[in-house]
Tab-separated table of C-alpha atoms in Angstrom:
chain	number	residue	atom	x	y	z
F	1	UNK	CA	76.216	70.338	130.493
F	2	UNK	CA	78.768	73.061	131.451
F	3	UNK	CA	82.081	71.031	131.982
F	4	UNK	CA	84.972	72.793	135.099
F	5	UNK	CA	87.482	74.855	133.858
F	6	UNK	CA	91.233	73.696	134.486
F	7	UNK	CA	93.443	76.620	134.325
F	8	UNK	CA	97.503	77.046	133.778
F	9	UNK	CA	99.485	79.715	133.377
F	10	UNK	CA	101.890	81.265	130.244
F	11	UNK	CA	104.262	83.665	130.396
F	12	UNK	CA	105.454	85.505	126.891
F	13	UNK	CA	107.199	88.795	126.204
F	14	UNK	CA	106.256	89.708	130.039
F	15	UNK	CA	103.094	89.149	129.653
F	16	UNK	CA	100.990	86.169	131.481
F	17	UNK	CA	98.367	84.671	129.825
F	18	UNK	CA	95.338	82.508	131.871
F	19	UNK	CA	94.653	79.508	129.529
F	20	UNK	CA	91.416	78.040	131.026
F	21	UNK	CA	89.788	75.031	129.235
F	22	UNK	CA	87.235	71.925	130.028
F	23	UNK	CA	89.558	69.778	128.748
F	24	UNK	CA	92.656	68.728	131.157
F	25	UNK	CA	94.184	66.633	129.143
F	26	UNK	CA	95.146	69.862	126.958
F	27	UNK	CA	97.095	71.596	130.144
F	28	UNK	CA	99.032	68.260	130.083
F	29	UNK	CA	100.096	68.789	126.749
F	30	UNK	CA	100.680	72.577	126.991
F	31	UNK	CA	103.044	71.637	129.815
F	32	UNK	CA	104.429	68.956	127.904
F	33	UNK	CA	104.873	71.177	124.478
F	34	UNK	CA	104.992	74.531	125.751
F	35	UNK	CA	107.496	73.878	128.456
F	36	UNK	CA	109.384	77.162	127.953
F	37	UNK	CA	106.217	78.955	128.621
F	38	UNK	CA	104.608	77.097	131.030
F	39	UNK	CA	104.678	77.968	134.647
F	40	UNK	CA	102.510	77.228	137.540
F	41	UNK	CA	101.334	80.236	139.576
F	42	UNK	CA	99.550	81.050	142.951
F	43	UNK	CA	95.794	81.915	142.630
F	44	UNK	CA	96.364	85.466	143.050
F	45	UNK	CA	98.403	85.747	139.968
F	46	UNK	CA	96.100	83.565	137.923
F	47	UNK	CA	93.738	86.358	139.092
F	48	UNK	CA	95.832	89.322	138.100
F	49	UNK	CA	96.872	87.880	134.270
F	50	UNK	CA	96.099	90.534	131.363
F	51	UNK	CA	95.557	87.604	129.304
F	52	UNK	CA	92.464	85.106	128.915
F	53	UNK	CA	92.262	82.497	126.773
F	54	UNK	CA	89.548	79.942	127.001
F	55	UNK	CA	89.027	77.058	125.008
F	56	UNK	CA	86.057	75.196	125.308
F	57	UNK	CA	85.009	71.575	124.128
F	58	UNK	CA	82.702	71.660	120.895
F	59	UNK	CA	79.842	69.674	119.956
F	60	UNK	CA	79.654	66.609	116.970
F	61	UNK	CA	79.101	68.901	113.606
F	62	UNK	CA	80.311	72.448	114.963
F	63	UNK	CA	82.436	74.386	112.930
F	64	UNK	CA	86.219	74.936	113.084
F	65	UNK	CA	88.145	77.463	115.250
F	66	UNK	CA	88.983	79.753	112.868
F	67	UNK	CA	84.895	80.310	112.117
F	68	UNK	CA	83.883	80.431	116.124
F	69	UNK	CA	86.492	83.241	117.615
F	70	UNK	CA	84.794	85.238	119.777
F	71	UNK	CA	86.815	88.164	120.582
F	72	UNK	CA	85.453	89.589	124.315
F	73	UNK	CA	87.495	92.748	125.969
F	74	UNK	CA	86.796	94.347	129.606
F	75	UNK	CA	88.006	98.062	129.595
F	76	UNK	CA	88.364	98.718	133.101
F	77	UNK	CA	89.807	95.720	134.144
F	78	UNK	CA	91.896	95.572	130.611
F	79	UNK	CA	91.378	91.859	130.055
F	80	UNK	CA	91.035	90.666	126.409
F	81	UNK	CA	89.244	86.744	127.026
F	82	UNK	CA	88.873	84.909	123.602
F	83	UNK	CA	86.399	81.893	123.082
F	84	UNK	CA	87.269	79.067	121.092
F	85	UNK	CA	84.924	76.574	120.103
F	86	UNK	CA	84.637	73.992	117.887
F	87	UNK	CA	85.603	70.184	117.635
F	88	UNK	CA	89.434	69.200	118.000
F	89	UNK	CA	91.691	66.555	117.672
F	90	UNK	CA	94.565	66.955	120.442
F	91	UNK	CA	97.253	68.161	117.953
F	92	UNK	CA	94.517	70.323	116.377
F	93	UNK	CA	93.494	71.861	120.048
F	94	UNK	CA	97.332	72.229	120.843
F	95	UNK	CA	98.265	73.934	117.930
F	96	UNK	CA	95.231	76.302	118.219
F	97	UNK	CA	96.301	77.098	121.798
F	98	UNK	CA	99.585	78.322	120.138
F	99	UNK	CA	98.814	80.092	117.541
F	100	UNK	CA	95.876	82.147	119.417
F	101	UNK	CA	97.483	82.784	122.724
F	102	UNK	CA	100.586	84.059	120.119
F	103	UNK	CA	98.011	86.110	118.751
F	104	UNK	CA	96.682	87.308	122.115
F	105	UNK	CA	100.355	88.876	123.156
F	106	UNK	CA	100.012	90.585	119.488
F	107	UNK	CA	97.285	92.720	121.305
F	108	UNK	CA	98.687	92.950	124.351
F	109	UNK	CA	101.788	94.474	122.573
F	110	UNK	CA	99.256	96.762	120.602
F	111	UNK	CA	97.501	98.080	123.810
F	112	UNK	CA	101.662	99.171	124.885
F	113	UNK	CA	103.118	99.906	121.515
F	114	UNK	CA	102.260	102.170	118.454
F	115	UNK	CA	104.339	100.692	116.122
F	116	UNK	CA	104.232	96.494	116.105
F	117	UNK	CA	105.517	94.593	113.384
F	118	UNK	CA	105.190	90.813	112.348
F	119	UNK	CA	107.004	89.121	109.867
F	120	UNK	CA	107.015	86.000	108.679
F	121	UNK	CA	110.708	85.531	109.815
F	122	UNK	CA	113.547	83.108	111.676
F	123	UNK	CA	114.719	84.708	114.363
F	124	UNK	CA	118.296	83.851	115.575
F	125	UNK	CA	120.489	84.756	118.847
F	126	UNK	CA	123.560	86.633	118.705
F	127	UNK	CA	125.888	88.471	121.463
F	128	UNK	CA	122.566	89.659	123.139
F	129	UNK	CA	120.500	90.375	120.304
F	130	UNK	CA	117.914	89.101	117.851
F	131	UNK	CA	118.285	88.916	113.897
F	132	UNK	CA	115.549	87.920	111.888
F	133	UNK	CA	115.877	86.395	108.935
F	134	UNK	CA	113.011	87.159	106.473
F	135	UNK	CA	111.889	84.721	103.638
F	136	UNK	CA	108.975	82.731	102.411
F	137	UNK	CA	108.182	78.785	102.852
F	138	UNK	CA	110.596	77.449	101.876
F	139	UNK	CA	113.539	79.264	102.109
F	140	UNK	CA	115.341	77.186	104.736
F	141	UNK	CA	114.404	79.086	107.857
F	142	UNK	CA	113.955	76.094	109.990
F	143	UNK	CA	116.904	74.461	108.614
F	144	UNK	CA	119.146	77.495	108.880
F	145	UNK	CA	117.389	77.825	112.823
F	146	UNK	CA	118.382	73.728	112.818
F	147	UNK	CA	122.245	73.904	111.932
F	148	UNK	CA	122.567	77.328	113.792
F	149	UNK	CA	121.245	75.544	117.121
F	150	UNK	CA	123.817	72.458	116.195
F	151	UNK	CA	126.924	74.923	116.430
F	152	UNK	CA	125.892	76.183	119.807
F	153	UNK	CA	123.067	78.828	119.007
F	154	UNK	CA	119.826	79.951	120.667
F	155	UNK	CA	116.808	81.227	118.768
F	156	UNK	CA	113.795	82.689	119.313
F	157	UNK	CA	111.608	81.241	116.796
F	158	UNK	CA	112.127	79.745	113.357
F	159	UNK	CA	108.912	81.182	111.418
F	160	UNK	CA	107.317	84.634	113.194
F	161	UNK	CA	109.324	87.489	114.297
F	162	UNK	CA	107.048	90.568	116.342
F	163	UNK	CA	108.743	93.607	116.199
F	164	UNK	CA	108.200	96.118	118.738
F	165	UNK	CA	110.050	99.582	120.136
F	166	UNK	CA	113.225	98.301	118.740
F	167	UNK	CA	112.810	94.850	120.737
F	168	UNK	CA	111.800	91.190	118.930
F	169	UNK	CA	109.764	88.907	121.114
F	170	UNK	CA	109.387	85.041	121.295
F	171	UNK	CA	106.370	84.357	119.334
F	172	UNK	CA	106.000	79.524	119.333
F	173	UNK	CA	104.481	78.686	116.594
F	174	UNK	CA	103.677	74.858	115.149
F	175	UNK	CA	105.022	73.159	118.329
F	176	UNK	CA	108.615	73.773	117.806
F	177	UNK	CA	109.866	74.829	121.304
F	178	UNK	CA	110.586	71.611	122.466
F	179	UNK	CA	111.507	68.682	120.500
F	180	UNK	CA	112.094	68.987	116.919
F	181	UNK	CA	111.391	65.624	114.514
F	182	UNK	CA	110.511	64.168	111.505
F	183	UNK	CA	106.568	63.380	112.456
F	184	UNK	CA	105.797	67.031	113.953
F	185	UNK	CA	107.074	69.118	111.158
F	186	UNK	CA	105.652	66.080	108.075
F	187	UNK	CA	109.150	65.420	106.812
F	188	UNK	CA	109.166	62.011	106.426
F	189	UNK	CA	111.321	60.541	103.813
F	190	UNK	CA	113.515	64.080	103.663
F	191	UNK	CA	116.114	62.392	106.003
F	192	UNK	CA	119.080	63.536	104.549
F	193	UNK	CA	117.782	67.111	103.721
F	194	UNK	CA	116.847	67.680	107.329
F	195	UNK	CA	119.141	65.524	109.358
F	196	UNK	CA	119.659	68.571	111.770
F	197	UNK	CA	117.100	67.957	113.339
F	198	UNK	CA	118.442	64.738	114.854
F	199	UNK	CA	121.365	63.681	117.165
F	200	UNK	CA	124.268	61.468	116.113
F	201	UNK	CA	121.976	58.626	116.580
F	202	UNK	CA	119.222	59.523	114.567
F	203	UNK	CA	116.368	60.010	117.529
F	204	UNK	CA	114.606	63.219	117.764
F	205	UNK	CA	116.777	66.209	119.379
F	206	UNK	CA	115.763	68.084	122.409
F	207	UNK	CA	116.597	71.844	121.635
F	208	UNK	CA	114.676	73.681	124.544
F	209	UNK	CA	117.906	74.435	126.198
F	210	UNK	CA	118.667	76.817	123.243
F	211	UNK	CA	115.478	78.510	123.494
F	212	UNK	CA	115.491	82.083	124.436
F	213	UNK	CA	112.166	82.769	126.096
F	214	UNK	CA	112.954	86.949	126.426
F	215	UNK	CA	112.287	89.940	124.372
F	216	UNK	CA	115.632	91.152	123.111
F	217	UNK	CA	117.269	93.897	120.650
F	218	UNK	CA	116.353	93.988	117.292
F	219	UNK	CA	119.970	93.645	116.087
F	220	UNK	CA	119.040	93.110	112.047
F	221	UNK	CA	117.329	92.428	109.341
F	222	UNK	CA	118.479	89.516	106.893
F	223	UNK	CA	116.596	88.802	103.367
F	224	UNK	CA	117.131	85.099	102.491
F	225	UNK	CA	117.603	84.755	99.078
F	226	UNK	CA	117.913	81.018	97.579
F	227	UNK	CA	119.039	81.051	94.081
F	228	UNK	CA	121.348	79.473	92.001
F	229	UNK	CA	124.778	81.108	93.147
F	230	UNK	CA	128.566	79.523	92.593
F	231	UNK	CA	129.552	80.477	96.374
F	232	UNK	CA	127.067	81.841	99.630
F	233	UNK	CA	127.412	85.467	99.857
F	234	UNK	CA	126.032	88.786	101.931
F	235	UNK	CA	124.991	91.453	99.819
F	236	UNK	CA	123.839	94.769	99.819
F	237	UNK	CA	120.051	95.091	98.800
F	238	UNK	CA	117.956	97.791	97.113
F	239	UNK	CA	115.330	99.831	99.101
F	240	UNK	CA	112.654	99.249	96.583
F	241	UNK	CA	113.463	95.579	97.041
F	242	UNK	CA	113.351	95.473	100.633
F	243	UNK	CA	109.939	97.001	100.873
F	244	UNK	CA	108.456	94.848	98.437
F	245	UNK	CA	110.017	91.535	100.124
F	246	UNK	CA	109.235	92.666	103.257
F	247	UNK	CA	105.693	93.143	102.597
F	248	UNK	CA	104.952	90.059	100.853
F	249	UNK	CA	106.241	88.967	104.166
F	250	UNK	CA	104.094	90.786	107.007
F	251	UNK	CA	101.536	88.430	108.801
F	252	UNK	CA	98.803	90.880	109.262
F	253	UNK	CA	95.598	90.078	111.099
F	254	UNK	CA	91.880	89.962	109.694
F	255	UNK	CA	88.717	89.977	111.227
F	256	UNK	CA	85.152	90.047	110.387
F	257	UNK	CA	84.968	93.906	109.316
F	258	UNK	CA	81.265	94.155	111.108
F	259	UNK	CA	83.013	93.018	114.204
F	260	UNK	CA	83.612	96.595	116.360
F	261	UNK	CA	84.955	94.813	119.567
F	262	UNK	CA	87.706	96.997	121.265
F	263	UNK	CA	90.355	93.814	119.578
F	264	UNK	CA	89.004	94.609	116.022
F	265	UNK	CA	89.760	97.864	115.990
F	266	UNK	CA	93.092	97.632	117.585
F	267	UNK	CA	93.732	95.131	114.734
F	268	UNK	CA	92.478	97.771	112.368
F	269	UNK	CA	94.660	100.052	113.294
F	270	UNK	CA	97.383	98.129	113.249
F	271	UNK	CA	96.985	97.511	109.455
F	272	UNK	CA	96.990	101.131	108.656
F	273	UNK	CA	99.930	102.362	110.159
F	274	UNK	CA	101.907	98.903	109.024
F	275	UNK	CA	103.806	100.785	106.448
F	276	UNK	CA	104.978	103.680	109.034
F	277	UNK	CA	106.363	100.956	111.178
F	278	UNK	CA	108.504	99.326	108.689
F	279	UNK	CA	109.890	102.480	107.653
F	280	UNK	CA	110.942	103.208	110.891
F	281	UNK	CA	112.613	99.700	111.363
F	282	UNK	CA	114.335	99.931	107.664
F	283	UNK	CA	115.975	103.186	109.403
F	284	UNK	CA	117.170	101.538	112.540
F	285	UNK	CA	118.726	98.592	111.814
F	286	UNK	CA	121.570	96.688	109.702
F	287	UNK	CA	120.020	95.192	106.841
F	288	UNK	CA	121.553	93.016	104.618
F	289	UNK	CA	120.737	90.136	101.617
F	290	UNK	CA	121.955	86.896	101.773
F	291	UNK	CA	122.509	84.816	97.922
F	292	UNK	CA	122.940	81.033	98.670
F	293	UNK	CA	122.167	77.308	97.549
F	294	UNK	CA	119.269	76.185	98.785
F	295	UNK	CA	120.621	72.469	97.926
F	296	UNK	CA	124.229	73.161	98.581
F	297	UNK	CA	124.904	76.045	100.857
F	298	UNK	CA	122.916	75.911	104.408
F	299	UNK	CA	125.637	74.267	106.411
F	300	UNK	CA	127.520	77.260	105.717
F	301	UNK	CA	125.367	79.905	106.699
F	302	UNK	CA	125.440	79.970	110.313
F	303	UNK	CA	129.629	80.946	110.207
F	304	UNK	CA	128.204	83.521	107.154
F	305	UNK	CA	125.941	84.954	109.532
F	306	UNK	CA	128.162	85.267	112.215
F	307	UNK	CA	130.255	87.176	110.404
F	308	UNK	CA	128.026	89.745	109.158
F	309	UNK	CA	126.451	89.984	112.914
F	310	UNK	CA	130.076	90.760	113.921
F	311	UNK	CA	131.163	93.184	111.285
C-alpha cells in the first residue's frame, strides 16, 4: 500500500528544496533538527522548488540507502527528484535527509557553476566572510568551530565547506545546526576534552543563534596542522604541500559508472575538472598553515585566527 506524502520545505544557498516523505514523524524532526533550514511555504512555492527529495518508507529486509538511490532529473522543468528507500531508524532517516538534500544543492550548484569545490573543511565567520579551515578527522575542527562559537563567533559548518564562484555555502552535516552534545556527536566520557560544547552548567548548548545560514565570501584558506609544537603558530606553506593536503581532502562524489542519468554525468564532470578549480581558488585567496597542540593549544586558536583574518 502506497502511504500520503507529507511535504516541508528547505531553503540552502538560495536554493529550496521539496522534502516529501510517507513518514511525518520525519518533518517533525527536520523541523526540530534542521531549524535553520526549515521554513514553511505556500503551495505555490512548494510547486515552484528546483529541488525534490523524497524519502520513502522501506520494507523488513531491504537494503540500505546508500545501495537504493535513484537519481531521476526532468530537463524542461529542471527538477532533479531523488528516491530513497530502504529501512531506517529515525536518527538513521534524519541523518540521510541531511546528507542527501546537502548533496542535492551540490547539483544544483553544478547546473549554475563551472567550477564547485568541496572540502572536507570547518568553516568559520569573520567580518563578512567565510574561512575554511581544512584538515582530516581529527584535527579539532569541531572543537576549534566549539571555542570559536564560545567567544562570540558564527560558523557555517564544522566538517564540509562547498566552494563556488568565489562564495562558500552552508552545507549541515551530522545534525550539528542546532544543539551540540555529548550523545549526538558519541563523545561520552571525553568531558573535559570537549567541554565546549556545554554551558557553565554542564547541559547541552544551543548554538543556532551563531549559525550563518547564507552563502558568503571565500575569505581563506587555513591548513590545520596538529603536531608537536612548543607555542601555536601561522605559517607560510609550500605549494606542493597545499595541493597534496588539499586533495587528500576533497569530498568528491561517486556513482554507479553505468548510471547515464543527467546527475551522473554532472557528477562526472565535476571530477574531471576538480583540479582546475582548486587551482583557481589557490590563486584567489589568502592561504596560510597553522602548527599547534592538538592537546594543549585549541583554546588559543580562535584569537590566532583572528589575527591572521585581520592582517
Amino acid at each position: 500500500m502506497t502511504l500520503p506524502l507529507s511535504d516541508c520545505l528547505l531553503t540552502w544557498g538560495g536554493e529550496t528544496i521539496l522534502f516529501r516523505t510517507d513518514m511525518p514523524e520525519l518533518v517533525s524532526a527536520l523541523r526540530r533538527e534542521a531549524g535553520p533550514f526549515f521554513c514553511d511555504g505556500p503551495v505555490a512555492e512548494r510547486a515552484a522548488a528546483a529541488l525534490h527529495l523524497t524519502l520513502r518508507r522501506g520494507g523488513e529486509g531491504e537494503v540500505g540507502p546508500y545501495d537504493r538511490v535513484r537519481p531521476e532529473v526532468d530537463p524542461i522543468r529542471g527538477v532533479a527528484d531523488v528516491v530513497l528507500e530502504g529501512p531506517y531508524s529515525i536518527d538513521e532517516k534524519v541523518l540521510t535527509t541531511i546528507v542527501y538534500a546537502a548533496v542535492l544543492l551540490r547539483f544544483r550548484l553544478l547546473q549554475h557553476h563551472d567550477h564547485v569545490l568541496h572540502l572536507h573543511a570547518a568553516v568559520l565567520v569573520h567580518e563578512g566572510k567565510g574561512y575554511a579551515l581544512v584538515g582530516p578527522s581529527g584535527a579539532g575542527k569541531t572543537t576549534i568551530t566549539a571555542r570559536w562559537v564560545r567567544a562570540g563567533g558564527r560558523y557555517l559548518s564544522d566538517e564540509d565547506a562547498l566552494m563556488a564562484d568565489g562564495r562558500v555555502f552552508p552545507l549541515p552535516r551530522a545534525l550539528r545546526t542546532s544543539v551540540w552534545g555529548m550523545r549526538r556527536l558519541g563523545l561520552e566520557g571525553k568531558t573535559q576534552s570537549y567541554q565546549g560544547f556545554f554551558n557553565d552548567h554542564g547541559e547541552r548548548w544551543d548554538v543556532s543563534s551563531h549559525y550563518e545560514t547564507t552563502p558568503l565570501p571565500l575569505g581563506g584558506i587555513v591548513l590545520l596542522q596538529p603536531r608537536s609544537v612548543e607555542k601555536a603558530r601561522c605559517m607560510s606553506v609550500g605549494r606542493w604541500d597545499l595541493w597534496t593536503r588539499l586533495i587528500e581532502e576533497m569530498h568528491r562524489e561517486y556513482l554507479d559508472p553505468a548510471n547515464t542519468s543527467e546527475i551522473a554525468q554532472e557528477v562526472k564532470r565535476y571530477n574531471r575538472q576538480l583540479f582546475d578549480t582548486l587551482e583557481r581558488i589557490l590563486n584567489q585567496v589568502p592561504l596560510v598553515g597553522i602548527e599547534y597542540d592538538l592537546e594543549r593549544d585549541l583554546d588559543d586558536l580562535p584569537a590566532l585566527l583572528t589575527q591572521w583574518m585581520d592582517s
